[in-house]
Amino acid sequence: MPVVIIEMYPGRTPEQKRALVKAVTEAMVEHAGARPDHLHVILHEVAPENWALAGRLGTERDSVSDLPGGGGNAPSTQEEGGG
């Protein structure tokens, strides 16, 4: 029973979450040999004030560009202009 846990800032629509879960499931099936009916994908939405990087809360960062990789692989919100 594989479990994939994704932690991200809140702000995605149900459609975005649905697409994400589908893509993760497909990737796990293709690359890890997981069975879709046994795969659990858990989305944890963590408020920016509860997520810190380099000693700064998410609410204290100037922009998504403050994050590793310029925000492409890091938590972001649509309100901050992130993906």
Short mmCIF file of C-alpha atoms in Angstrom, two decimals:
data_model
loop_
_atom_site.label_atom_id
_atom_site.label_comp_id
_atom_site.label_asym_id
_atom_site.label_seq_id
_atom_site.Cartn_x
_atom_site.Cartn_y
_atom_site.Cartn_z
CA MET A 1 0.00 0.00 0.00
CA PRO A 2 2.11 2.95 -1.19
CA VAL A 3 1.34 6.36 0.25
CA VAL A 4 2.31 9.66 -1.37
CA ILE A 5 2.05 12.74 0.85
CA ILE A 6 2.14 16.17 -0.75
CA GLU A 7 2.50 19.23 1.43
CA MET A 8 1.70 22.60 -0.09
CA TYR A 9 0.19 25.96 0.65
CA PRO A 10 -3.61 26.19 0.37
CA GLY A 11 -5.13 27.85 -2.66
CA ARG A 12 -5.51 25.19 -5.33
CA THR A 13 -8.92 24.52 -6.81
CA PRO A 14 -10.54 21.10 -6.60
CA GLU A 15 -9.85 20.74 -10.33
CA GLN A 16 -6.13 21.41 -9.79
CA LYS A 17 -6.01 18.91 -6.93
CA ARG A 18 -7.84 16.32 -9.04
CA ALA A 19 -5.34 16.76 -11.88
CA LEU A 20 -2.40 16.58 -9.46
CA VAL A 21 -3.65 13.38 -7.83
CA LYS A 22 -4.25 11.83 -11.25
CA ALA A 23 -0.74 12.74 -12.45
CA VAL A 24 0.90 11.44 -9.27
CA THR A 25 -1.07 8.20 -9.52
CA GLU A 26 -0.09 7.73 -13.17
CA ALA A 27 3.57 8.41 -12.34
CA MET A 28 3.55 5.93 -9.46
CA VAL A 29 1.97 3.27 -11.66
CA GLU A 30 4.44 3.86 -14.50
CA HIS A 31 7.65 4.37 -12.53
CA ALA A 32 7.12 2.51 -9.27
CA GLY A 33 4.86 -0.35 -10.33
CA ALA A 34 2.13 0.74 -7.92
CA ARG A 35 -1.40 -0.49 -8.33
CA PRO A 36 -3.79 2.47 -8.56
CA ASP A 37 -6.37 0.77 -6.37
CA HIS A 38 -3.77 0.41 -3.60
CA LEU A 39 -2.18 3.86 -3.88
CA HIS A 40 -3.08 6.56 -1.37
CA VAL A 41 -2.35 10.21 -2.19
CA ILE A 42 -2.71 12.61 0.72
CA LEU A 43 -2.74 16.37 0.24
CA HIS A 44 -1.73 18.37 3.31
CA GLU A 45 -2.45 22.06 3.01
CA VAL A 46 -0.24 24.03 5.33
CA ALA A 47 -0.92 27.71 5.96
CA PRO A 48 2.04 30.00 5.14
CA GLU A 49 2.26 31.09 8.78
CA ASN A 50 2.92 27.45 9.69
CA TRP A 51 5.67 26.86 7.08
CA ALA A 52 9.16 28.25 7.52
CA LEU A 53 12.26 28.23 5.37
CA ALA A 54 15.63 29.59 6.39
CA GLY A 55 14.18 30.97 9.62
CA ARG A 56 11.39 32.91 7.89
CA LEU A 57 7.71 32.09 7.93
CA GLY A 58 5.92 31.87 4.60
CA THR A 59 4.05 35.04 5.48
CA GLU A 60 7.38 36.86 5.91
CA ARG A 61 8.92 36.01 2.54
CA ASP A 62 8.83 38.72 -0.13
CA SER A 63 7.91 36.40 -2.97
CA VAL A 64 7.98 32.87 -4.27
CA SER A 65 11.42 33.67 -5.72
CA ASP A 66 12.74 33.51 -2.15
CA LEU A 67 12.23 29.75 -2.27
CA PRO A 68 14.68 27.19 -3.66
CA GLY A 69 14.35 26.87 -7.42
CA GLY A 70 12.46 30.15 -7.67
CA GLY A 71 9.26 28.50 -6.47
CA GLY A 72 8.93 25.91 -9.21
CA ASN A 73 9.27 22.99 -6.83
CA ALA A 74 8.40 24.69 -3.60
CA PRO A 75 5.21 25.69 -1.85
CA SER A 76 3.40 28.64 -3.32
CA THR A 77 0.01 30.18 -3.53
CA GLN A 78 -1.85 31.60 -6.44
CA GLU A 79 -2.28 34.81 -4.49
CA GLU A 80 1.51 35.22 -4.37
CA GLY A 81 1.75 34.58 -8.10
CA GLY A 82 2.99 31.04 -7.63
CA GLY A 83 1.97 27.84 -9.32
#
